[in-house]
Amino acid sequence: MNFTNGNMKIFNDPIHGTIELHPLLVKIIDTPQFQRLRHIKQLGAEYWVYPGASHNRFEHSIGVAYLAGCLLRSLQEKQPDLNITPQDNLCVQIAGLCHDLGHGPFSHLFDILFIPEVRMSGTQWKHEMASIQMFQHMVDQNGLKEVMGNYGLNPDEDLPFIEELIQGVDSSAGEWSARGRPEHKSFLYEIVANKRNGIDVDKWDYFARDCHHLGIGNSFDHQRLLKFARVCEVETGEKKSHSICFRDKEADNVYDMFRTRYTLHRQAYQHKTISIIEIMIKESFLQANEHLHISAAIENMVEYTKLTDHLFEKILYSTDDNLKDARMILEDIVNRRLPKIVGEARLTEAEHKDISKKTLKDNWMTAVEKWSKNTLDFVVAVVNMDHGMKGKNPIDNVYFYSKRDPTKAFKIRKYQVSSFLPVKFYEKLVRVYYRGTEKRELEEAQQCFENWCKDNFGVLPEEGKCSQATYQSKD
């Protein structure tokens, strides 16, 4: 069977250099459903703060497909006994290419901020679900089943496998539930969306790509980690499975990967000005939703294909009175009339353990009534940051092997890694913004915020110790 059936296509990528993609991947790229990703910013509202963050989901998806092929090739060369077939290889690359098809306008702003407020009850919607729906729609609309067959794939068997790769399957959990491939090939499910420990080519690409466009340093070397990857048998409780492991000397490089994730969240993804712009865009979309039926598009892939970042300009330049309120919010963004940061504070573990955003907002308004003469318009935002595994040490779920015995997998010991590592791997920030323009009221709000912090945000008794807070008045 000829699995190329044509020439590979050459792409010039600013991150990975000259890359080659299989002709079937090019067929997918040339569909309207994939071309849509040209019009969805990879970093959403970050472009309003970082002028270089203009890259899109389109190029990121191509990069993930390329890295998936690189990792598979590296494993094949070292371990031909894994029996990675051409079909396996092609399916994993297609999953990497299509894993973000379901993103909405401004990427995560849509599925994390907008959709949850529109759909307060029912099934939680995530962009991965939409990616599978859009993938199915793309295959049907463009006759790709026949094309896939021409390149050696079996659509009845391989399409469900690709969808599972996009959704992600935890290779360490219970009985094997995946339909696409048997359990001895569980390592294939750790390449695009790794539910075991979060180390996958999706992150490898966006760490490198986002750092490049944001101008943020990146000490993590994905090419080196890729070269030292191999598949070993690992034990999880009473279960054994085949998992991707790394040389023990790469432990610091793995930590650098998770640190890079945290740095990107702290400096860019959760930047205080970006956060308030995202909230404003969300509020504009909520105002326009009833008239433009934005949220309804996720139920119809034909309409969802048309839904991109262009929604911003559609509202901004509309003359429809029904969109007046939504338009005014976006005009404030364009003219840089943004709410001012009143204060930001890190909550201690005792304070943030079970506290909700609603509780913090209610406690803040109580504090305002207590310490301020005016009831002003505020925005309370809660930001969660971690190293990728909530409050756990991400390295705890990573397996390594040694040069002496590359077939034996083990977890790294504490004395084998740097002592400069953090003690905790999770933190919660609370931010308060003031929507007004009066300097005196802003100063009054800042004093109120300081008192609120000293009062432990209304969460702990007076004698409890307050976490450190920072106060800023400029955006």
Tab-separated table of C-alpha atoms in Angstrom:
chain	number	residue	atom	x	y	z
A	1	MET	CA	0.000	0.000	0.000
A	2	ASN	CA	1.356	3.429	-0.935
A	3	PHE	CA	0.793	5.732	2.022
A	4	THR	CA	2.109	8.883	0.347
A	5	ASN	CA	0.634	8.534	-3.142
A	6	GLY	CA	2.178	11.845	-4.115
A	7	ASN	CA	4.836	14.310	-3.094
A	8	MET	CA	5.184	15.668	0.426
A	9	LYS	CA	4.478	19.399	0.637
A	10	ILE	CA	7.099	21.797	1.973
A	11	PHE	CA	6.188	24.533	4.498
A	12	ASN	CA	8.440	27.212	5.923
A	13	ASP	CA	7.629	27.678	9.591
A	14	PRO	CA	9.184	30.405	11.792
A	15	ILE	CA	9.511	27.958	14.701
A	16	HIS	CA	10.423	24.615	13.156
A	17	GLY	CA	12.029	25.788	9.932
A	18	THR	CA	11.464	23.842	6.720
A	19	ILE	CA	8.924	21.086	7.343
A	20	GLU	CA	7.240	18.443	5.209
A	21	LEU	CA	3.633	17.340	5.473
A	22	HIS	CA	1.886	14.294	4.031
A	23	PRO	CA	-0.412	14.963	1.020
A	24	LEU	CA	-3.466	13.847	3.033
A	25	LEU	CA	-2.709	16.512	5.647
A	26	VAL	CA	-2.510	19.070	2.846
A	27	LYS	CA	-5.953	17.945	1.625
A	28	ILE	CA	-7.294	18.614	5.124
A	29	ILE	CA	-5.547	21.989	5.351
A	30	ASP	CA	-7.204	23.044	2.099
A	31	THR	CA	-10.755	22.667	3.468
A	32	PRO	CA	-12.884	25.657	4.585
A	33	GLN	CA	-13.161	24.153	8.075
A	34	PHE	CA	-9.393	24.178	8.567
A	35	GLN	CA	-8.801	27.477	6.753
A	36	ARG	CA	-11.145	29.010	9.329
A	37	LEU	CA	-8.272	28.742	11.833
A	38	ARG	CA	-6.429	31.495	9.952
A	39	HIS	CA	-8.945	33.884	11.509
A	40	ILE	CA	-8.698	32.786	15.151
A	41	LYS	CA	-5.872	34.267	17.189
A	42	GLN	CA	-3.825	31.667	19.023
A	43	LEU	CA	-3.663	33.917	22.099
A	44	GLY	CA	-6.998	35.676	21.832
A	45	ALA	CA	-6.963	39.089	23.520
A	46	GLU	CA	-3.205	38.984	24.228
A	47	TYR	CA	-2.694	40.834	20.951
A	48	TRP	CA	-4.108	43.943	22.637
A	49	VAL	CA	-1.132	43.962	25.026
A	50	TYR	CA	1.611	42.089	23.153
A	51	PRO	CA	1.872	43.485	19.586
A	52	GLY	CA	3.770	40.412	18.409
A	53	ALA	CA	1.048	37.961	19.467
A	54	SER	CA	-0.625	38.009	16.064
A	55	HIS	CA	-0.198	34.309	15.247
A	56	ASN	CA	-3.230	32.094	14.684
A	57	ARG	CA	-4.495	28.587	15.429
A	58	PHE	CA	-3.742	27.755	11.776
A	59	GLU	CA	0.043	27.721	12.034
A	60	HIS	CA	0.003	26.203	15.535
A	61	SER	CA	-2.039	23.241	14.267
A	62	ILE	CA	0.397	22.641	11.426
A	63	GLY	CA	3.251	22.752	13.940
A	64	VAL	CA	1.575	20.171	16.194
A	65	ALA	CA	1.064	17.800	13.242
A	66	TYR	CA	4.719	18.183	12.315
A	67	LEU	CA	5.982	17.521	15.858
A	68	ALA	CA	3.687	14.496	16.161
A	69	GLY	CA	5.367	13.048	13.080
A	70	CYS	CA	8.821	13.865	14.483
A	71	LEU	CA	8.118	12.114	17.784
A	72	LEU	CA	6.723	9.034	16.059
A	73	ARG	CA	9.719	8.870	13.732
A	74	SER	CA	12.084	9.112	16.697
A	75	LEU	CA	10.285	6.256	18.476
A	76	GLN	CA	10.249	4.123	15.333
A	77	GLU	CA	13.978	4.528	14.787
A	78	LYS	CA	14.844	3.541	18.356
A	79	GLN	CA	12.165	0.889	18.847
A	80	PRO	CA	11.007	-0.796	15.622
A	81	ASP	CA	9.443	-3.520	17.805
A	82	LEU	CA	6.672	-1.046	18.758
A	83	ASN	CA	5.128	-1.831	15.373
A	84	ILE	CA	4.032	1.739	14.696
A	85	THR	CA	2.262	1.323	11.380
A	86	PRO	CA	1.969	3.927	8.612
A	87	GLN	CA	-1.727	4.113	9.513
A	88	ASP	CA	-0.863	4.867	13.150
A	89	ASN	CA	1.579	7.545	12.063
A	90	LEU	CA	-0.865	9.232	9.716
A	91	CYS	CA	-3.765	9.143	12.191
A	92	VAL	CA	-1.708	10.743	14.975
A	93	GLN	CA	-0.531	13.501	12.633
A	94	ILE	CA	-4.114	14.150	11.483
A	95	ALA	CA	-5.209	14.387	15.133
A	96	GLY	CA	-2.429	16.907	15.790
A	97	LEU	CA	-3.527	18.907	12.770
A	98	CYS	CA	-7.218	18.890	13.732
A	99	HIS	CA	-7.074	19.071	17.542
A	100	ASP	CA	-8.019	22.785	17.601
A	101	LEU	CA	-10.726	22.843	14.907
A	102	GLY	CA	-13.338	23.555	17.599
A	103	HIS	CA	-11.924	26.781	18.967
A	104	GLY	CA	-14.279	29.743	18.881
A	105	PRO	CA	-13.582	33.485	18.563
A	106	PHE	CA	-10.525	34.541	20.612
A	107	SER	CA	-9.730	30.916	21.442
A	108	HIS	CA	-10.116	30.090	25.158
A	109	LEU	CA	-12.059	33.262	25.863
A	110	PHE	CA	-14.975	31.641	24.024
A	111	ASP	CA	-15.107	28.279	25.816
A	112	ILE	CA	-13.852	29.340	29.261
A	113	LEU	CA	-15.519	32.748	29.740
A	114	PHE	CA	-18.369	33.178	27.249
A	115	ILE	CA	-20.066	29.792	26.834
A	116	PRO	CA	-20.260	28.946	30.589
A	117	GLU	CA	-22.199	32.175	31.238
A	118	VAL	CA	-24.592	31.526	28.361
A	119	ARG	CA	-25.144	27.874	29.247
A	120	MET	CA	-25.393	27.939	33.026
A	121	SER	CA	-26.717	24.367	33.225
A	122	GLY	CA	-26.431	21.129	31.325
A	123	THR	CA	-23.401	19.456	29.790
A	124	GLN	CA	-20.142	21.345	30.077
A	125	TRP	CA	-18.995	22.400	26.618
A	126	LYS	CA	-15.322	22.358	25.694
A	127	HIS	CA	-13.564	23.179	22.481
A	128	GLU	CA	-12.321	19.567	22.208
A	129	MET	CA	-15.935	18.460	21.787
A	130	ALA	CA	-16.408	20.994	19.025
A	131	SER	CA	-13.124	19.898	17.427
A	132	ILE	CA	-14.516	16.386	17.031
A	133	GLN	CA	-17.810	17.716	15.673
A	134	MET	CA	-16.014	20.018	13.247
A	135	PHE	CA	-13.708	17.173	12.201
A	136	GLN	CA	-16.713	14.957	11.427
A	137	HIS	CA	-18.360	17.817	9.541
A	138	MET	CA	-15.155	18.479	7.585
A	139	VAL	CA	-14.822	14.819	6.599
A	140	ASP	CA	-18.452	14.657	5.407
A	141	GLN	CA	-18.484	17.994	3.570
A	142	ASN	CA	-15.259	17.393	1.671
A	143	GLY	CA	-15.557	13.698	0.848
A	144	LEU	CA	-12.478	12.892	2.913
A	145	LYS	CA	-13.439	9.289	3.678
A	146	GLU	CA	-12.678	8.312	0.101
A	147	VAL	CA	-9.500	10.390	0.114
A	148	MET	CA	-8.359	8.705	3.327
A	149	GLY	CA	-8.999	5.318	1.762
A	150	ASN	CA	-6.826	6.304	-1.184
A	151	TYR	CA	-3.963	6.926	1.259
A	152	GLY	CA	-4.272	3.587	3.007
A	153	LEU	CA	-6.561	4.422	5.933
A	154	ASN	CA	-9.665	2.506	6.953
A	155	PRO	CA	-12.234	5.232	7.800
A	156	ASP	CA	-14.436	2.869	9.857
A	157	GLU	CA	-11.503	2.051	12.126
A	158	ASP	CA	-9.260	5.099	11.883
A	159	LEU	CA	-11.776	7.954	12.147
A	160	PRO	CA	-12.860	6.915	15.689
A	161	PHE	CA	-9.146	6.578	16.554
A	162	ILE	CA	-8.428	10.142	15.390
A	163	GLU	CA	-11.391	11.444	17.386
A	164	GLU	CA	-10.141	9.664	20.515
A	165	LEU	CA	-6.692	11.179	19.998
A	166	ILE	CA	-8.250	14.656	19.801
A	167	GLN	CA	-10.414	14.118	22.877
A	168	GLY	CA	-7.632	12.466	24.859
A	169	VAL	CA	-7.629	9.094	26.618
A	170	ASP	CA	-5.985	8.582	30.006
A	171	SER	CA	-3.588	5.725	29.340
A	172	SER	CA	-3.157	5.125	33.091
A	173	ALA	CA	-6.820	4.830	34.054
A	174	GLY	CA	-8.673	1.598	34.867
A	175	GLU	CA	-9.617	-0.801	32.104
A	176	TRP	CA	-8.703	0.088	28.557
A	177	SER	CA	-11.701	1.854	27.014
A	178	ALA	CA	-10.313	3.188	23.731
A	179	ARG	CA	-11.723	1.693	20.527
A	180	GLY	CA	-9.197	2.951	18.028
A	181	ARG	CA	-6.142	0.970	19.086
A	182	PRO	CA	-5.432	-1.914	21.515
A	183	GLU	CA	-3.890	-1.303	24.935
A	184	HIS	CA	-0.351	-2.237	23.905
A	185	LYS	CA	-0.425	0.905	21.748
A	186	SER	CA	-1.622	3.147	24.585
A	187	PHE	CA	1.478	5.325	24.138
A	188	LEU	CA	-0.029	6.680	20.903
A	189	TYR	CA	-2.645	8.457	23.030
A	190	GLU	CA	0.079	10.407	24.859
A	191	ILE	CA	1.375	12.266	21.808
A	192	VAL	CA	-1.287	14.886	20.963
A	193	ALA	CA	-3.375	15.175	24.163
A	194	ASN	CA	-1.581	13.472	27.059
A	195	LYS	CA	-3.999	12.873	29.929
A	196	ARG	CA	-1.384	11.008	31.978
A	197	ASN	CA	1.008	13.888	32.676
A	198	GLY	CA	0.366	16.708	30.198
A	199	ILE	CA	3.576	16.255	28.197
A	200	ASP	CA	2.536	16.333	24.549
A	201	VAL	CA	3.438	17.918	21.223
A	202	ASP	CA	0.558	20.397	21.504
A	203	LYS	CA	2.348	22.068	24.416
A	204	TRP	CA	5.757	21.713	22.773
A	205	ASP	CA	4.577	23.758	19.815
A	206	TYR	CA	2.636	26.452	21.621
A	207	PHE	CA	5.350	26.969	24.250
A	208	ALA	CA	7.930	27.603	21.532
A	209	ARG	CA	5.546	29.538	19.271
A	210	ASP	CA	3.995	31.711	21.964
A	211	CYS	CA	7.350	32.550	23.572
A	212	HIS	CA	8.695	33.510	20.145
A	213	HIS	CA	5.825	35.862	19.328
A	214	LEU	CA	5.509	37.274	22.846
A	215	GLY	CA	9.246	37.907	23.183
A	216	ILE	CA	9.434	35.772	26.337
A	217	GLY	CA	12.483	33.590	27.001
A	218	ASN	CA	12.051	29.822	26.781
A	219	SER	CA	14.574	27.541	28.485
A	220	PHE	CA	12.669	24.362	27.614
A	221	ASP	CA	14.214	22.353	24.748
A	222	HIS	CA	11.510	20.226	23.125
A	223	GLN	CA	13.854	18.931	20.432
A	224	ARG	CA	16.155	17.448	23.053
A	225	LEU	CA	13.261	15.869	24.970
A	226	LEU	CA	11.955	14.419	21.723
A	227	LYS	CA	15.287	12.727	21.012
A	228	PHE	CA	15.398	11.140	24.477
A	229	ALA	CA	11.811	9.785	24.390
A	230	ARG	CA	11.157	6.047	24.299
A	231	VAL	CA	8.291	3.722	25.214
A	232	CYS	CA	8.577	1.593	28.349
A	233	GLU	CA	6.223	-0.604	30.337
A	234	VAL	CA	5.062	1.248	33.436
A	235	GLU	CA	3.030	0.165	36.451
A	236	THR	CA	0.090	2.179	37.749
A	237	GLY	CA	-1.269	0.346	40.762
A	238	GLU	CA	-1.961	-3.198	39.563
A	239	LYS	CA	-2.100	-2.137	35.928
A	240	LYS	CA	0.727	-2.188	33.407
A	241	SER	CA	0.714	-0.058	30.274
A	242	HIS	CA	3.065	1.238	27.620
A	243	SER	CA	3.954	4.880	28.168
A	244	ILE	CA	6.350	7.427	26.720
A	245	CYS	CA	9.295	7.913	29.080
A	246	PHE	CA	12.378	10.137	29.055
A	247	ARG	CA	16.041	9.795	30.016
A	248	ASP	CA	16.629	10.525	33.691
A	249	LYS	CA	19.108	13.275	32.829
A	250	GLU	CA	16.217	15.162	31.163
A	251	ALA	CA	14.353	15.669	34.453
A	252	ASP	CA	15.425	19.319	34.682
A	253	ASN	CA	14.345	19.864	31.077
A	254	VAL	CA	10.914	18.437	31.945
A	255	TYR	CA	10.693	20.814	34.901
A	256	ASP	CA	11.658	23.653	32.556
A	257	MET	CA	8.674	22.706	30.423
A	258	PHE	CA	6.257	23.080	33.320
A	259	ARG	CA	7.994	26.256	34.491
A	260	THR	CA	7.621	27.671	30.990
A	261	ARG	CA	3.907	26.979	31.201
A	262	TYR	CA	3.671	28.848	34.490
A	263	THR	CA	5.758	31.754	33.163
A	264	LEU	CA	3.524	32.112	30.113
A	265	HIS	CA	0.426	32.157	32.300
A	266	ARG	CA	1.928	34.628	34.765
A	267	GLN	CA	3.408	37.064	32.234
A	268	ALA	CA	0.980	36.746	29.330
A	269	TYR	CA	-2.079	34.481	29.446
A	270	GLN	CA	-3.210	35.834	32.837
A	271	HIS	CA	-1.740	39.338	32.482
A	272	LYS	CA	-3.862	41.815	34.460
A	273	THR	CA	-4.653	44.030	31.463
A	274	ILE	CA	-5.348	41.077	29.178
A	275	SER	CA	-7.710	39.636	31.791
A	276	ILE	CA	-9.884	42.746	31.909
A	277	ILE	CA	-9.923	43.053	28.101
A	278	GLU	CA	-11.072	39.432	27.887
A	279	ILE	CA	-13.824	40.164	30.399
A	280	MET	CA	-14.930	43.174	28.332
A	281	ILE	CA	-14.991	41.171	25.087
A	282	LYS	CA	-16.988	38.476	26.862
A	283	GLU	CA	-19.469	41.094	28.110
A	284	SER	CA	-19.823	42.463	24.580
A	285	PHE	CA	-20.518	38.997	23.210
A	286	LEU	CA	-23.096	38.416	25.947
A	287	GLN	CA	-24.819	41.669	25.039
A	288	ALA	CA	-24.842	40.711	21.347
A	289	ASN	CA	-25.705	37.054	21.829
A	290	GLU	CA	-29.481	37.321	21.663
A	291	HIS	CA	-29.362	39.357	18.460
A	292	LEU	CA	-26.524	37.530	16.673
A	293	HIS	CA	-27.229	34.027	18.091
A	294	ILE	CA	-23.527	33.543	18.827
A	295	SER	CA	-23.845	30.676	21.291
A	296	ALA	CA	-26.322	28.807	19.075
A	297	ALA	CA	-23.576	28.328	16.483
A	298	ILE	CA	-21.925	25.588	18.557
A	299	GLU	CA	-24.922	23.382	17.780
A	300	ASN	CA	-24.515	23.822	14.014
A	301	MET	CA	-21.114	23.273	12.411
A	302	VAL	CA	-22.162	25.099	9.231
A	303	GLU	CA	-22.745	28.241	11.267
A	304	TYR	CA	-19.801	27.579	13.555
A	305	THR	CA	-17.489	27.495	10.536
A	306	LYS	CA	-18.408	31.148	9.960
A	307	LEU	CA	-17.752	32.143	13.579
A	308	THR	CA	-14.253	33.597	13.976
A	309	ASP	CA	-12.496	36.619	15.491
A	310	HIS	CA	-14.250	38.699	12.825
A	311	LEU	CA	-17.166	38.781	15.270
A	312	PHE	CA	-15.310	41.598	17.048
A	313	GLU	CA	-15.344	43.836	13.938
A	314	LYS	CA	-18.887	42.780	13.095
A	315	ILE	CA	-20.066	44.236	16.408
A	316	LEU	CA	-17.650	47.172	16.468
A	317	TYR	CA	-18.637	48.522	13.048
A	318	SER	CA	-22.329	47.681	13.250
A	319	THR	CA	-24.905	50.477	13.035
A	320	ASP	CA	-27.652	48.242	14.410
A	321	ASP	CA	-29.243	49.766	17.530
A	322	ASN	CA	-29.675	46.245	18.908
A	323	LEU	CA	-25.895	46.036	19.190
A	324	LYS	CA	-25.366	49.486	20.693
A	325	ASP	CA	-24.410	48.300	24.189
A	326	ALA	CA	-22.123	45.577	22.841
A	327	ARG	CA	-20.535	48.061	20.435
A	328	MET	CA	-19.832	50.606	23.182
A	329	ILE	CA	-17.864	48.020	25.168
A	330	LEU	CA	-15.642	47.264	22.183
A	331	GLU	CA	-15.207	50.966	21.468
A	332	ASP	CA	-13.846	51.333	24.999
A	333	ILE	CA	-11.274	48.633	24.238
A	334	VAL	CA	-10.240	50.219	20.943
A	335	ASN	CA	-9.889	53.622	22.606
A	336	ARG	CA	-8.093	52.109	25.590
A	337	ARG	CA	-10.754	53.140	28.064
A	338	LEU	CA	-10.160	50.186	30.340
A	339	PRO	CA	-11.110	49.595	33.976
A	340	LYS	CA	-8.161	50.345	36.277
A	341	ILE	CA	-6.585	47.698	38.453
A	342	VAL	CA	-7.383	48.382	42.111
A	343	GLY	CA	-5.297	45.564	43.526
A	344	GLU	CA	-4.109	42.013	43.125
A	345	ALA	CA	-3.477	39.507	45.898
A	346	ARG	CA	-2.426	35.897	46.189
A	347	LEU	CA	-4.693	33.855	48.410
A	348	THR	CA	-3.065	31.443	50.816
A	349	GLU	CA	-3.896	27.767	50.595
A	350	ALA	CA	-6.305	28.028	53.542
A	351	GLU	CA	-8.042	30.980	51.918
A	352	HIS	CA	-8.427	29.578	48.413
A	353	LYS	CA	-9.167	25.955	49.209
A	354	ASP	CA	-12.922	26.055	48.582
A	355	ILE	CA	-13.695	29.703	47.981
A	356	SER	CA	-15.634	30.572	44.835
A	357	LYS	CA	-15.526	33.651	42.652
A	358	LYS	CA	-19.059	34.533	43.749
A	359	THR	CA	-18.046	34.391	47.421
A	360	LEU	CA	-15.060	36.663	46.803
A	361	LYS	CA	-17.220	39.095	44.837
A	362	ASP	CA	-19.838	39.171	47.605
A	363	ASN	CA	-17.117	39.636	50.239
A	364	TRP	CA	-15.597	42.501	48.256
A	365	MET	CA	-18.920	44.326	47.996
A	366	THR	CA	-19.381	43.864	51.757
A	367	ALA	CA	-15.932	45.402	52.263
A	368	VAL	CA	-16.813	48.329	49.999
A	369	GLU	CA	-19.941	49.020	52.028
A	370	LYS	CA	-17.904	48.817	55.232
A	371	TRP	CA	-14.922	51.008	54.302
A	372	SER	CA	-16.056	53.191	51.417
A	373	LYS	CA	-18.496	56.056	51.243
A	374	ASN	CA	-19.445	55.244	47.632
A	375	THR	CA	-20.866	52.136	46.019
A	376	LEU	CA	-18.826	52.010	42.840
A	377	ASP	CA	-18.739	49.732	39.802
A	378	PHE	CA	-16.112	47.015	40.198
A	379	VAL	CA	-15.031	43.843	38.462
A	380	VAL	CA	-13.742	40.986	40.595
A	381	ALA	CA	-11.626	38.428	38.701
A	382	VAL	CA	-10.193	35.185	40.033
A	383	VAL	CA	-7.133	33.683	38.347
A	384	ASN	CA	-5.938	30.115	38.885
A	385	MET	CA	-2.342	29.262	37.993
A	386	ASP	CA	-0.474	25.988	38.256
A	387	HIS	CA	2.168	23.844	36.572
A	388	GLY	CA	-0.387	21.842	34.614
A	389	MET	CA	-1.565	19.314	37.214
A	390	LYS	CA	-3.612	21.536	39.553
A	391	GLY	CA	-1.841	21.535	42.927
A	392	LYS	CA	0.261	18.442	42.274
A	393	ASN	CA	3.900	18.241	41.365
A	394	PRO	CA	3.650	17.528	37.614
A	395	ILE	CA	6.791	15.401	37.629
A	396	ASP	CA	5.072	12.834	39.877
A	397	ASN	CA	3.279	11.367	36.840
A	398	VAL	CA	6.311	11.306	34.544
A	399	TYR	CA	8.373	8.151	34.050
A	400	PHE	CA	12.068	8.035	33.220
A	401	TYR	CA	14.625	5.444	32.146
A	402	SER	CA	18.387	5.240	32.594
A	403	LYS	CA	21.184	4.722	30.115
A	404	ARG	CA	22.130	1.571	32.010
A	405	ASP	CA	18.698	-0.041	31.555
A	406	PRO	CA	16.544	1.759	28.934
A	407	THR	CA	13.750	-0.820	29.280
A	408	LYS	CA	13.008	-0.160	32.953
A	409	ALA	CA	10.755	2.780	33.801
A	410	PHE	CA	10.887	4.588	37.130
A	411	LYS	CA	9.877	7.859	38.725
A	412	ILE	CA	12.545	10.414	39.471
A	413	ARG	CA	13.721	10.759	43.067
A	414	LYS	CA	13.799	14.086	44.850
A	415	TYR	CA	17.565	14.028	45.335
A	416	GLN	CA	18.031	13.684	41.568
A	417	VAL	CA	16.559	17.076	40.710
A	418	SER	CA	17.333	20.671	41.598
A	419	SER	CA	16.628	21.928	45.121
A	420	PHE	CA	15.449	25.233	43.630
A	421	LEU	CA	12.074	23.744	42.726
A	422	PRO	CA	8.877	25.242	44.190
A	423	VAL	CA	7.273	23.724	47.259
A	424	LYS	CA	3.753	24.406	45.960
A	425	PHE	CA	2.530	24.097	42.391
A	426	TYR	CA	-0.728	26.033	42.527
A	427	GLU	CA	-1.871	29.523	43.396
A	428	LYS	CA	-5.026	31.578	43.154
A	429	LEU	CA	-5.043	35.328	42.540
A	430	VAL	CA	-7.896	37.711	43.180
A	431	ARG	CA	-8.009	40.971	41.232
A	432	VAL	CA	-10.322	43.932	41.553
A	433	TYR	CA	-10.829	46.492	38.775
A	434	TYR	CA	-12.562	49.889	38.979
A	435	ARG	CA	-14.710	50.872	35.988
A	436	GLY	CA	-14.834	54.581	36.775
A	437	THR	CA	-12.445	57.416	35.875
A	438	GLU	CA	-12.202	59.434	39.092
A	439	LYS	CA	-8.698	59.333	40.586
A	440	ARG	CA	-10.006	60.009	44.096
A	441	GLU	CA	-12.432	57.102	43.892
A	442	LEU	CA	-9.684	54.829	42.608
A	443	GLU	CA	-7.444	55.758	45.539
A	444	GLU	CA	-10.314	55.152	47.923
A	445	ALA	CA	-10.911	51.750	46.348
A	446	GLN	CA	-7.222	50.883	46.702
A	447	GLN	CA	-7.350	51.663	50.401
A	448	CYS	CA	-10.478	49.563	50.653
A	449	PHE	CA	-8.662	46.709	48.891
A	450	GLU	CA	-5.772	46.947	51.354
A	451	ASN	CA	-8.196	46.762	54.285
A	452	TRP	CA	-10.001	43.860	52.619
A	453	CYS	CA	-6.727	42.001	52.268
A	454	LYS	CA	-5.812	42.620	55.917
A	455	ASP	CA	-9.262	41.355	56.832
A	456	ASN	CA	-8.444	38.126	54.963
A	457	PHE	CA	-10.995	38.789	52.199
A	458	GLY	CA	-13.802	37.992	54.600
A	459	VAL	CA	-12.727	34.347	54.457
A	460	LEU	CA	-10.718	33.802	57.657
A	461	PRO	CA	-11.137	35.141	61.195
A	462	GLU	CA	-9.492	38.473	62.068
A	463	GLU	CA	-6.552	36.748	63.784
A	464	GLY	CA	-5.688	34.767	60.618
A	465	LYS	CA	-2.648	35.884	58.656
A	466	CYS	CA	-3.238	37.700	55.387
A	467	SER	CA	-1.385	36.779	52.211
A	468	GLN	CA	0.794	39.404	50.559
A	469	ALA	CA	-0.944	41.750	48.118
A	470	THR	CA	0.274	44.154	45.483
A	471	TYR	CA	-1.406	47.424	44.663
A	472	GLN	CA	-1.292	49.105	41.276
A	473	SER	CA	-3.151	52.004	39.729
A	474	LYS	CA	-1.954	51.937	36.103
A	475	ASP	CA	-3.056	49.496	33.405
